[in-house]
Amino acid sequence: MQCKYRDKLHLLILWKTYEAKSIVQYNRLITLQHGHSRRVRRMKNGGVWRRLAGSLLGTRQIYLCGAVSSRSPYFISGRYIFKRYVGRYKKLLNVFCTSDDINLKYDSTLEKPSAIADYAFAGSKSTVLLGTDSISSCDEFAFKDSAFENQPFVNGVKETGGIVFDIDYDADEVVLPDDEKTLQAYANNIDLSKVKKLVIHNAYSLNYFMTSKIPPVIVVDSNNIYLDDMVTIVHSSRGDSVVKDVQLTDKVKRFVMHDGIVYTSDMKTLVAGLPFKKEVVIPEGVMEIHANAFYRCNIESVTMPDSLEVIDTCAFHECKNLSTVKFGNGLTRICERAFFYCKNLKEIVLPDRLERMDSYAFSYAGLESVTFGSGLNSLSNGVFANTPMQKVHIPNTVTRIAHCVFGEDIKSIIADNYIQDIESVASCINRRNADDFVIISCDGKKTYIPKNVKPSMFDTLKSRASFFWSDEGEETCGFWDCSYSAKGREDEALAEYLEFGFIDAKEYLKKNSKRIITRLVEEGDEDKIVQFLNLGFVSKPTLKSLIPKAEEKELTIVSSYILKQIGDKKTSNRFAL
């Protein structure tokens, strides 16, 4: 449908209620495309206005030489029809088939348009679109039936105002016009994965919020591409569309491509590897792996040269298939989250020259074993957090250690020398694994530290530990009473009494023997049950009451011990070992 205003008109949109579409106020003749006409005068009957306005706003082409004046919060006053949505989102609905240059820019920054609707330019004879710097979305048919649509392809692209609205998928090579301007958006139907080879000059042209698909081959044809830009290009992916090859033209002077990996032209920095690269051998001479170089790549193994000194932030972040890492002897620093979430990485041997590992360097990795070098002087916060590692040996070169360095599965920490606040490595408030403890052996001393500390006892634990580590006369120290849960206190008191014979732990175990032995039988750990029974803390009435439960759980050894302790010789012969 086409509606043509014969004279200059003033379109007034009121939109008083949510139900009302709009009200168009005028007293001129309207000519409809299908041949009939009618005259509508100013009336109080809102239904007539709403029906007419609804038909106008629903058409593809609206001819108008006037302006829009809105008293509604849903529309914006101006030369074209813009609709407001939630927040500051504004969408261009129609430009009234203008032949003049189209400028979407508003004086107020609050009224900048964000999107363009289908058929917004239908009937327009203009081929100039300005003021698109705030546009981030363009509907598929926004330029349908307009002069823009009739423009020829240029290097396989139809574009105006930084908006790419059509691409020739049959072209052997598509060149984006992003060398002298920044692209703002692609029409929603643009599928770059259908492009055989895409030439770009600006990494922003592959911005995550602009493109829903990625071409298989990307050609970089500009020297205005920098380190992080190159990482963005090489790692381009959207769902199942991933770049398979990146080519550099002679215009690119800063980088070189070697065996599927981009390096700086001097071969000192590894910049980025293609996502499907599996085995990487870094050549001698490379001194740094750039940040995000293999971010979420499918790499399985990497061999590093002795010349390599620094692995930058997130270099191997979320490389879930990475299982083998051979560090070079010259490595001095591993930066923050460098191997974050490398779930298949089970074992590493760190070189002797490594001095520093930053926060969360191996957090969420699958590490079970770590061999430290002789040069490490500190362990940063969370460097091995959320790993399944259970035992670790810290060399005497380490003098500083942060809180929560290891994961919640850690069971034993051995340190050659005392490290200040080493107990904080094990203990924390409100940990998930609330009932466990860590064995810390340090400078010839040994103690048990609860993983989850009762908040009211945290300061007590700190002061007690400080005295214990600093006083040469103190050989042992108990911390069972600092544990958060009753189960944690019971298990640690048992361990401490068996290891060190603490009197206070003994009294606690005797006082709560019925509750402890009942829980242990319920859990079914025969070794721990036998350990506790051998202490002789459980009364005979309690022992008798446990026999049915032990038999029910088929704890033969436990049943034998119980019967032996209550003196039922006749029955105990049946359970003799």
Coordinates of C-alpha atoms in Angstrom, one line a residue:
M1 CA 0.0 0.0 0.0
Q2 CA 1.2 3.5 -0.8
C3 CA -0.2 6.7 0.7
K4 CA 0.6 10.0 -1.0
Y5 CA 0.1 13.4 0.7
R6 CA -0.6 16.0 -2.1
D7 CA 0.3 19.0 0.0
K8 CA 2.7 19.7 2.9
L9 CA 1.3 18.1 6.0
H10 CA 2.0 17.9 9.7
L11 CA 1.8 14.4 11.2
L12 CA 0.8 14.4 14.8
I13 CA 1.3 11.2 16.9
L14 CA -0.2 11.3 20.3
W15 CA -0.2 7.6 21.5
K16 CA -2.1 8.3 24.7
T17 CA -2.6 4.7 25.8
Y18 CA -1.0 1.3 25.4
E19 CA -4.0 0.1 23.4
A20 CA -4.2 3.0 21.0
K21 CA -1.9 2.6 18.0
S22 CA -1.7 6.3 17.2
I23 CA -3.8 9.3 16.2
V24 CA -3.1 11.2 12.9
Q25 CA -4.5 14.7 12.8
Y26 CA -5.0 16.3 9.4
N27 CA -7.7 17.7 7.0
R28 CA -6.2 17.0 3.6
L29 CA -7.1 14.4 1.0
I30 CA -5.4 11.0 1.1
T31 CA -5.0 9.0 -2.1
L32 CA -4.7 5.2 -1.6
Q33 CA -2.8 3.0 -4.1
H34 CA -5.7 0.6 -4.8
G35 CA -7.8 3.4 -6.3
H36 CA -10.3 4.7 -3.8
S37 CA -10.1 7.9 -1.8
R38 CA -11.8 9.4 1.2
R39 CA -11.7 12.6 3.2
V40 CA -11.3 12.5 6.9
R41 CA -11.8 15.6 9.0
R42 CA -10.8 16.3 12.6
M43 CA -13.1 14.3 14.7
K44 CA -13.4 13.3 18.3
N45 CA -13.9 9.7 17.4
G46 CA -10.5 8.2 18.4
G47 CA -11.3 4.9 16.7
V48 CA -11.3 6.4 13.2
W49 CA -7.9 8.1 13.9
R50 CA -6.4 4.9 15.3
R51 CA -7.5 2.8 12.3
L52 CA -6.1 5.2 9.8
A53 CA -2.8 5.8 11.7
G54 CA -2.4 2.0 12.0
S55 CA -2.7 1.6 8.3
L56 CA -0.2 4.4 7.6
L57 CA 2.4 3.1 10.0
G58 CA 2.0 -0.4 8.7
T59 CA 2.6 0.6 5.0
R60 CA 5.9 0.2 3.3
Q61 CA 6.0 3.7 1.8
I62 CA 4.6 6.9 3.2
Y63 CA 5.1 10.1 1.3
L64 CA 5.3 13.2 3.5
C65 CA 7.0 16.6 3.1
G66 CA 6.3 17.7 6.7
A67 CA 7.6 16.5 10.1
V68 CA 6.6 14.4 13.1
S69 CA 5.5 16.0 16.3
S70 CA 5.0 13.6 19.1
R71 CA 3.5 14.0 22.6
S72 CA 4.0 10.3 23.2
P73 CA 6.8 8.6 25.1
Y74 CA 6.8 6.0 22.3
F75 CA 7.7 8.3 19.4
I76 CA 10.3 11.0 18.7
S77 CA 9.5 14.4 17.2
G78 CA 11.6 15.0 14.0
R79 CA 11.8 14.6 10.3
Y80 CA 11.4 10.8 10.3
I81 CA 9.4 8.3 12.3
F82 CA 11.4 6.8 15.2
K83 CA 9.9 4.6 17.8
R84 CA 11.3 4.3 21.4
Y85 CA 11.7 1.0 23.1
V86 CA 12.9 -0.1 26.5
G87 CA 15.8 2.1 27.7
R88 CA 17.5 4.2 25.1
Y89 CA 16.8 1.9 22.2
K90 CA 15.4 3.8 19.2
K91 CA 14.3 2.3 15.9
L92 CA 13.9 4.1 12.6
L93 CA 10.5 3.1 11.1
N94 CA 10.2 5.3 7.9
V95 CA 11.9 8.2 6.2
F96 CA 8.8 9.2 4.1
C97 CA 10.2 8.4 0.6
T98 CA 12.5 11.4 0.7
S99 CA 14.8 12.4 -2.2
D100 CA 17.0 14.5 0.0
D101 CA 20.1 13.2 1.8
I102 CA 19.0 11.2 4.8
N103 CA 20.6 12.2 8.1
L104 CA 19.6 10.2 11.2
K105 CA 21.6 12.3 13.6
Y106 CA 19.7 14.0 16.4
D107 CA 20.9 17.0 18.3
S108 CA 20.2 15.2 21.6
T109 CA 22.5 12.3 22.5
L110 CA 19.6 10.7 24.2
E111 CA 17.7 10.4 21.0
K112 CA 20.3 8.6 18.9
P113 CA 18.8 5.8 16.8
S114 CA 20.0 2.2 17.5
A115 CA 18.3 0.2 14.7
I116 CA 16.6 0.4 11.3
A117 CA 13.3 -1.4 10.6
D118 CA 12.2 -3.3 7.5
Y119 CA 11.2 -1.0 4.6
A120 CA 12.4 2.1 6.5
F121 CA 13.8 3.5 3.2
A122 CA 11.2 2.0 0.8
G123 CA 10.4 4.5 -1.9
S124 CA 13.4 6.7 -1.1
K125 CA 15.3 8.2 -4.0
S126 CA 18.2 9.2 -1.9
T127 CA 21.6 7.4 -2.0
V128 CA 23.2 9.3 0.8
L129 CA 22.8 8.1 4.4
L130 CA 24.4 10.1 7.2
G131 CA 24.4 10.1 11.0
T132 CA 24.6 6.3 11.4
D133 CA 27.4 6.2 14.1
S134 CA 24.9 5.0 16.7
I135 CA 23.3 2.2 14.6
S136 CA 24.0 -1.3 15.7
S137 CA 21.2 -3.3 14.1
C138 CA 19.6 -3.3 10.7
D139 CA 16.6 -5.4 9.6
E140 CA 16.8 -7.6 6.5
F141 CA 14.5 -5.5 4.3
A142 CA 15.5 -2.1 5.6
F143 CA 16.7 -1.0 2.1
K144 CA 14.0 -2.9 0.1
D145 CA 12.4 -0.9 -2.7
S146 CA 14.8 2.0 -2.3
A147 CA 17.4 3.7 -4.5
F148 CA 20.0 2.1 -2.2
E149 CA 19.0 -1.3 -3.3
N150 CA 19.4 -0.4 -6.9
Q151 CA 23.1 0.5 -6.5
P152 CA 25.6 -1.9 -8.0
F153 CA 27.9 -4.1 -6.0
V154 CA 31.3 -2.6 -5.3
N155 CA 33.9 -5.3 -4.7
G156 CA 31.1 -7.7 -3.8
V157 CA 29.4 -5.3 -1.3
K158 CA 26.5 -3.0 -1.1
E159 CA 27.0 -0.5 1.7
T160 CA 25.9 2.9 2.7
G161 CA 26.6 4.9 5.9
G162 CA 28.8 2.1 7.2
I163 CA 25.9 -0.4 7.0
V164 CA 26.5 -3.5 4.8
F165 CA 23.1 -4.5 3.5
D166 CA 23.9 -6.9 0.7
I167 CA 26.8 -9.1 -0.4
D168 CA 27.6 -11.0 -3.6
Y169 CA 28.2 -14.5 -2.4
D170 CA 29.2 -15.7 -5.8
A171 CA 32.2 -13.4 -5.9
D172 CA 35.6 -15.1 -5.5
E173 CA 36.7 -12.3 -3.2
V174 CA 34.7 -9.8 -1.2
V175 CA 36.4 -6.6 -0.1
L176 CA 34.9 -4.7 2.8
P177 CA 35.0 -0.9 2.4
D178 CA 36.4 -0.4 5.9
D179 CA 39.8 1.1 5.0
E180 CA 38.8 4.7 5.4
K181 CA 35.7 4.3 7.6
T182 CA 34.4 2.1 10.3
L183 CA 31.5 -0.3 9.5
Q184 CA 28.6 0.2 11.9
A185 CA 26.4 -2.8 11.2
Y186 CA 25.5 -5.7 8.9
A187 CA 21.9 -6.3 7.8
N188 CA 20.5 -9.2 9.8
N189 CA 20.4 -11.6 6.8
I190 CA 24.1 -11.2 6.0
D191 CA 25.9 -14.5 6.3
L192 CA 29.7 -14.0 6.1
S193 CA 30.3 -17.8 6.3
K194 CA 29.0 -18.0 2.6
V195 CA 31.8 -15.6 1.5
K196 CA 34.7 -17.5 -0.1
K197 CA 37.3 -15.0 0.9
L198 CA 36.8 -11.8 2.9
V199 CA 39.3 -8.9 2.7
I200 CA 39.3 -6.6 5.7
H201 CA 41.2 -3.5 6.7
N202 CA 39.8 -3.1 10.3
A203 CA 39.4 -5.7 13.0
Y204 CA 36.2 -4.0 14.1
S205 CA 34.5 -5.2 11.0
L206 CA 34.4 -8.7 12.7
N207 CA 33.1 -7.3 15.9
Y208 CA 31.2 -9.9 17.9
F209 CA 28.0 -7.8 18.1
M210 CA 27.9 -7.1 14.4
T211 CA 28.4 -10.5 12.8
S212 CA 26.5 -13.7 13.3
K213 CA 28.8 -15.8 11.0
I214 CA 32.5 -15.8 10.1
P215 CA 34.1 -16.4 6.7
P216 CA 36.5 -19.4 6.3
V217 CA 39.3 -17.3 4.9
I218 CA 40.1 -13.8 6.0
V219 CA 42.7 -11.6 4.2
V220 CA 44.2 -8.7 6.1
D221 CA 45.0 -5.9 3.8
S222 CA 46.1 -3.0 6.0
N223 CA 49.1 -2.0 8.1
N224 CA 46.8 -0.4 10.7
I225 CA 46.3 -3.7 12.4
Y226 CA 47.9 -4.0 15.9
L227 CA 48.5 -6.9 18.3
D228 CA 45.0 -7.2 19.9
D229 CA 43.4 -6.6 16.5
M230 CA 45.3 -9.5 15.0
V231 CA 44.2 -11.7 17.9
T232 CA 40.6 -10.8 17.3
I233 CA 40.9 -11.6 13.6
V234 CA 42.7 -14.9 14.0
H235 CA 40.3 -16.2 16.6
S236 CA 37.1 -15.1 14.8
S237 CA 34.3 -17.5 15.4
R238 CA 30.5 -17.5 15.8
G239 CA 28.9 -20.8 16.7
D240 CA 29.9 -23.4 14.1
S241 CA 31.5 -20.9 11.8
V242 CA 35.2 -20.5 12.5
V243 CA 38.0 -18.9 10.5
K244 CA 40.2 -21.6 9.0
D245 CA 42.9 -19.5 7.4
V246 CA 44.2 -16.0 7.7
Q247 CA 46.3 -14.4 5.0
L248 CA 48.4 -11.3 5.1
T249 CA 49.0 -9.1 2.1
D250 CA 52.2 -7.1 1.4
K251 CA 50.6 -4.1 3.0
V252 CA 51.0 -5.8 6.4
K253 CA 54.4 -4.9 7.7
R254 CA 54.0 -5.6 11.5
F255 CA 53.3 -9.3 11.3
V256 CA 54.2 -12.6 9.5
M257 CA 52.3 -15.9 9.3
H258 CA 54.3 -19.1 10.0
D259 CA 52.7 -22.5 10.2
G260 CA 49.3 -21.3 11.1
I261 CA 50.5 -18.9 13.7
V262 CA 50.9 -15.1 13.5
Y263 CA 54.2 -13.6 14.9
T264 CA 55.5 -10.1 15.0
S265 CA 57.7 -9.4 12.0
D266 CA 60.9 -9.6 14.1
M267 CA 59.7 -13.1 15.4
K268 CA 60.1 -12.0 19.0
T269 CA 56.4 -12.3 19.9
L270 CA 53.9 -15.0 19.2
V271 CA 50.7 -13.1 18.6
A272 CA 47.9 -15.7 17.8
G273 CA 47.4 -19.2 16.6
L274 CA 44.5 -20.4 14.4
P275 CA 41.7 -22.2 16.4
F276 CA 42.3 -25.6 14.8
K277 CA 46.0 -25.7 15.4
K278 CA 46.7 -28.8 17.6
E279 CA 50.4 -29.3 17.9
V280 CA 52.5 -26.2 18.4
V281 CA 56.3 -26.0 18.4
I282 CA 57.4 -22.4 19.0
P283 CA 60.7 -21.6 17.2
E284 CA 63.8 -20.4 19.0
G285 CA 64.1 -16.7 19.3
V286 CA 60.5 -16.0 20.4
M287 CA 60.6 -14.2 23.7
E288 CA 56.9 -13.7 24.5
I289 CA 53.5 -15.3 24.0
H290 CA 51.0 -12.5 23.7
A291 CA 47.8 -12.2 25.7
N292 CA 45.0 -14.5 24.5
A293 CA 47.3 -16.0 21.8
F294 CA 45.6 -19.4 22.0
Y295 CA 42.4 -18.3 23.8
R296 CA 39.8 -21.2 23.5
C297 CA 41.8 -22.9 20.8
N298 CA 41.9 -26.7 20.1
I299 CA 45.6 -26.9 20.9
E300 CA 46.7 -30.3 22.4
S301 CA 50.4 -29.8 23.0
V302 CA 52.9 -27.0 23.0
T303 CA 56.7 -27.0 23.1
M304 CA 58.4 -23.8 24.1
P305 CA 61.9 -22.6 23.3
D306 CA 64.6 -21.6 25.9
S307 CA 64.4 -18.1 24.5
L308 CA 60.8 -17.7 25.8
E309 CA 60.6 -15.4 28.9
V310 CA 57.0 -14.4 29.4
I311 CA 53.6 -16.1 28.9
D312 CA 51.1 -13.3 28.9
T313 CA 47.6 -13.0 30.4
C314 CA 45.1 -15.7 29.2
A315 CA 47.5 -17.0 26.6
F316 CA 46.1 -20.5 26.8
H317 CA 42.8 -19.6 28.5
E318 CA 40.2 -22.4 28.2
C319 CA 42.3 -24.6 26.0
K320 CA 40.4 -27.7 27.2
N321 CA 42.3 -30.2 25.0
L322 CA 45.7 -29.0 26.1
S323 CA 47.4 -32.0 27.8
T324 CA 51.2 -31.4 27.2
V325 CA 53.2 -28.3 28.0
K326 CA 57.0 -28.4 27.8
F327 CA 58.3 -25.1 29.2
G328 CA 61.6 -23.7 28.0
N329 CA 64.5 -23.1 30.5
G330 CA 64.4 -19.3 30.0
L331 CA 60.8 -18.8 31.3
T332 CA 60.7 -16.2 34.1
R333 CA 57.0 -15.3 34.4
I334 CA 53.5 -16.8 33.8
C335 CA 50.9 -14.1 33.8
E336 CA 47.4 -14.0 35.2
R337 CA 45.0 -16.8 34.0
A338 CA 47.5 -18.0 31.4
F339 CA 46.3 -21.6 31.7
F340 CA 42.9 -21.0 33.2
Y341 CA 40.4 -23.8 32.7
C342 CA 42.9 -26.1 30.9
K343 CA 41.0 -29.2 32.1
N344 CA 43.1 -31.8 30.4
L345 CA 46.4 -30.5 31.7
K346 CA 47.3 -33.0 34.4
E347 CA 51.0 -32.5 35.1
I348 CA 53.6 -29.7 34.7
V349 CA 57.3 -29.4 35.5
L350 CA 58.2 -25.7 36.0
P351 CA 61.7 -24.5 34.9
D352 CA 64.3 -23.3 37.4
R353 CA 64.4 -19.7 36.1
L354 CA 60.7 -19.2 36.7
E355 CA 60.3 -16.5 39.4
R356 CA 56.7 -15.5 39.3
M357 CA 53.3 -16.9 38.6
D358 CA 50.5 -14.4 38.7
S359 CA 46.9 -14.8 40.2
Y360 CA 44.9 -17.7 38.9
A361 CA 47.6 -18.7 36.4
F362 CA 46.5 -22.4 36.5
S363 CA 43.1 -21.9 38.2
Y364 CA 40.5 -24.5 37.1
A365 CA 43.1 -26.5 35.3
G366 CA 43.1 -30.3 35.7
L367 CA 46.5 -30.3 37.5
E368 CA 47.2 -33.3 39.7
S369 CA 51.0 -32.9 40.0
V370 CA 53.2 -29.8 39.9
T371 CA 57.0 -29.9 40.2
F372 CA 58.4 -26.5 41.1
G373 CA 61.7 -25.1 39.9
S374 CA 64.4 -23.7 42.2
G375 CA 63.9 -20.0 41.2
L376 CA 60.2 -19.5 42.3
N377 CA 60.0 -16.9 45.0
S378 CA 56.2 -16.4 45.5
L379 CA 52.8 -18.0 44.8
S380 CA 50.0 -15.5 44.0
N381 CA 46.4 -15.6 45.0
G382 CA 44.5 -18.6 43.5
V383 CA 47.3 -19.7 41.2
F384 CA 46.2 -23.3 41.6
A385 CA 42.7 -22.6 42.8
N386 CA 40.0 -25.2 41.9
T387 CA 42.4 -27.8 40.7
P388 CA 42.2 -31.5 41.8
M389 CA 45.7 -31.4 43.2
Q390 CA 46.0 -33.2 46.5
K391 CA 49.6 -33.0 47.4
V392 CA 52.3 -30.3 46.8
H393 CA 55.9 -29.8 47.8
I394 CA 56.9 -26.1 48.0
P395 CA 60.7 -25.4 47.6
N396 CA 62.7 -23.3 50.0
T397 CA 63.0 -20.4 47.5
V398 CA 59.4 -19.5 48.0
T399 CA 59.2 -16.7 50.7
R400 CA 55.7 -15.3 50.0
I401 CA 52.4 -17.2 49.6
A402 CA 48.9 -15.8 49.1
H403 CA 45.6 -17.0 50.4
C404 CA 43.6 -19.8 48.7
V405 CA 46.5 -20.7 46.4
F406 CA 45.3 -24.3 46.0
G407 CA 42.0 -26.0 45.3
E408 CA 39.7 -27.5 47.8
D409 CA 40.9 -31.0 47.1
I410 CA 44.4 -30.3 48.6
K411 CA 45.2 -32.7 51.5
S412 CA 49.0 -32.2 52.1
I413 CA 51.3 -29.3 51.8
I414 CA 55.0 -29.8 52.4
A415 CA 57.3 -26.7 52.6
D416 CA 61.0 -26.9 53.0
N417 CA 61.1 -23.6 55.0
Y418 CA 58.5 -21.7 57.1
I419 CA 56.5 -19.3 55.0
Q420 CA 54.6 -16.6 56.8
D421 CA 50.8 -17.3 57.0
I422 CA 51.2 -20.7 55.4
E423 CA 48.1 -21.8 57.4
S424 CA 46.0 -19.4 55.3
V425 CA 46.7 -21.5 52.2
A426 CA 44.6 -24.2 53.7
S427 CA 42.0 -22.4 55.8
C428 CA 39.3 -20.1 54.7
I429 CA 35.8 -19.1 55.8
N430 CA 32.7 -20.7 54.1
R431 CA 34.5 -23.2 51.8
R432 CA 32.4 -25.9 50.1
N433 CA 34.4 -28.8 51.5
A434 CA 33.6 -27.8 55.1
D435 CA 34.5 -31.0 56.9
D436 CA 38.0 -31.6 55.7
F437 CA 41.5 -30.5 56.8
V438 CA 45.0 -30.1 55.4
I439 CA 48.2 -31.6 56.7
I440 CA 50.9 -29.0 56.7
S441 CA 54.6 -30.0 57.2
C442 CA 56.9 -27.1 57.4
D443 CA 60.5 -26.7 58.6
G444 CA 60.3 -29.9 60.5
K445 CA 56.9 -29.2 62.2
K446 CA 53.6 -30.8 61.3
T447 CA 50.0 -29.8 62.0
Y448 CA 46.4 -30.2 60.8
I449 CA 44.6 -27.1 59.6
P450 CA 40.8 -27.1 59.0
K451 CA 39.8 -26.0 55.5
N452 CA 36.7 -24.3 56.7
V453 CA 37.2 -22.2 59.8
K454 CA 34.4 -21.1 62.2
P455 CA 34.3 -17.3 61.8
S456 CA 34.5 -16.8 65.6
M457 CA 37.7 -18.9 65.7
F458 CA 39.5 -17.4 62.7
D459 CA 41.6 -14.9 64.7
T460 CA 42.3 -17.6 67.3
L461 CA 43.6 -19.9 64.6
K462 CA 45.9 -17.1 63.2
S463 CA 47.4 -16.2 66.6
R464 CA 47.8 -19.9 67.6
A465 CA 49.5 -20.7 64.3
S466 CA 51.8 -17.7 64.5
F467 CA 53.0 -18.8 68.0
F468 CA 53.4 -22.4 66.9
W469 CA 55.5 -21.7 63.8
S470 CA 57.7 -19.1 65.6
D471 CA 58.3 -20.9 68.9
E472 CA 61.1 -23.5 68.4
G473 CA 59.9 -25.3 71.6
E474 CA 56.5 -26.0 70.2
E475 CA 56.6 -29.2 68.3
T476 CA 52.9 -29.8 67.8
C477 CA 49.7 -27.7 67.9
G478 CA 46.0 -28.6 67.6
F479 CA 43.4 -26.8 65.6
W480 CA 40.4 -29.2 65.7
D481 CA 38.3 -26.8 67.7
C482 CA 38.6 -24.1 64.9
S483 CA 36.7 -26.3 62.4
Y484 CA 33.4 -25.0 61.2
S485 CA 31.2 -28.1 61.4
A486 CA 30.8 -30.8 64.1
K487 CA 31.9 -33.4 61.6
G488 CA 35.0 -31.4 60.8
R489 CA 35.9 -31.1 64.5
E490 CA 35.3 -34.8 65.2
D491 CA 37.4 -36.0 62.2
E492 CA 40.3 -33.6 62.9
A493 CA 40.2 -34.3 66.7
L494 CA 40.5 -38.0 65.9
A495 CA 43.4 -37.4 63.5
E496 CA 45.2 -35.1 65.9
Y497 CA 44.7 -37.5 68.9
L498 CA 46.0 -40.5 66.9
E499 CA 49.0 -38.5 65.6
F500 CA 49.9 -36.3 68.6
G501 CA 47.9 -37.6 71.6
F502 CA 46.4 -34.2 72.5
I503 CA 44.5 -34.4 75.8
D504 CA 41.8 -31.9 74.8
A505 CA 41.1 -33.8 71.6
K506 CA 40.8 -37.0 73.7
E507 CA 38.3 -35.5 76.1
Y508 CA 36.2 -34.2 73.2
L509 CA 36.2 -37.6 71.5
K510 CA 35.2 -39.4 74.7
K511 CA 32.4 -36.9 75.5
N512 CA 30.9 -37.2 72.0
S513 CA 31.8 -40.9 71.4
K514 CA 28.2 -42.1 70.8
R515 CA 27.5 -39.4 68.2
I516 CA 30.8 -40.0 66.5
I517 CA 30.7 -43.8 66.3
T518 CA 27.0 -43.7 65.1
R519 CA 28.0 -41.3 62.3
L520 CA 31.0 -43.4 61.3
V521 CA 28.9 -46.6 61.1
E522 CA 26.4 -44.8 59.0
E523 CA 29.1 -43.6 56.6
G524 CA 30.5 -47.1 56.4
D525 CA 34.3 -46.3 56.5
E526 CA 35.5 -49.5 58.2
D527 CA 39.1 -48.3 58.7
K528 CA 38.1 -45.2 60.5
I529 CA 35.5 -47.1 62.6
V530 CA 38.1 -49.6 63.7
Q531 CA 40.5 -46.8 64.6
F532 CA 37.9 -45.2 66.8
L533 CA 36.8 -48.4 68.4
N534 CA 40.3 -49.3 69.3
L535 CA 40.5 -46.1 71.4
G536 CA 38.1 -47.7 73.9
F537 CA 35.9 -44.5 74.2
V538 CA 32.5 -46.1 73.3
S539 CA 30.4 -47.6 76.1
K540 CA 29.0 -51.2 75.9
P541 CA 25.4 -50.1 75.6
T542 CA 26.3 -48.0 72.6
L543 CA 28.2 -50.8 71.1
K544 CA 25.3 -53.2 71.4
S545 CA 23.0 -50.8 69.8
L546 CA 25.3 -50.6 66.7
I547 CA 25.3 -54.3 65.9
P548 CA 22.1 -54.3 63.8
K549 CA 23.3 -51.3 61.8
A550 CA 26.7 -52.9 61.2
E551 CA 25.2 -56.1 60.1
E552 CA 22.7 -54.3 57.9
K553 CA 25.6 -52.5 56.1
E554 CA 27.6 -55.8 56.0
L555 CA 30.5 -54.3 58.0
T556 CA 31.9 -57.7 59.0
I557 CA 35.1 -56.4 60.4
V558 CA 33.3 -53.7 62.4
S559 CA 30.8 -56.3 63.8
S560 CA 33.7 -58.5 64.9
Y561 CA 35.4 -55.6 66.7
I562 CA 32.1 -54.6 68.4
L563 CA 31.4 -58.1 69.6
K564 CA 34.9 -58.5 70.8
Q565 CA 34.7 -55.4 72.9
I566 CA 31.3 -56.2 74.6
G567 CA 32.7 -59.7 75.4
D568 CA 30.1 -61.8 73.5
K569 CA 32.6 -64.7 72.9
K570 CA 30.0 -67.1 71.7
T571 CA 28.8 -64.9 68.9
S572 CA 32.2 -63.4 68.2
N573 CA 33.5 -66.7 67.1
R574 CA 31.3 -66.5 64.1
F575 CA 33.0 -63.2 63.1
A576 CA 36.5 -64.3 63.8
L577 CA 39.0 -63.0 61.3

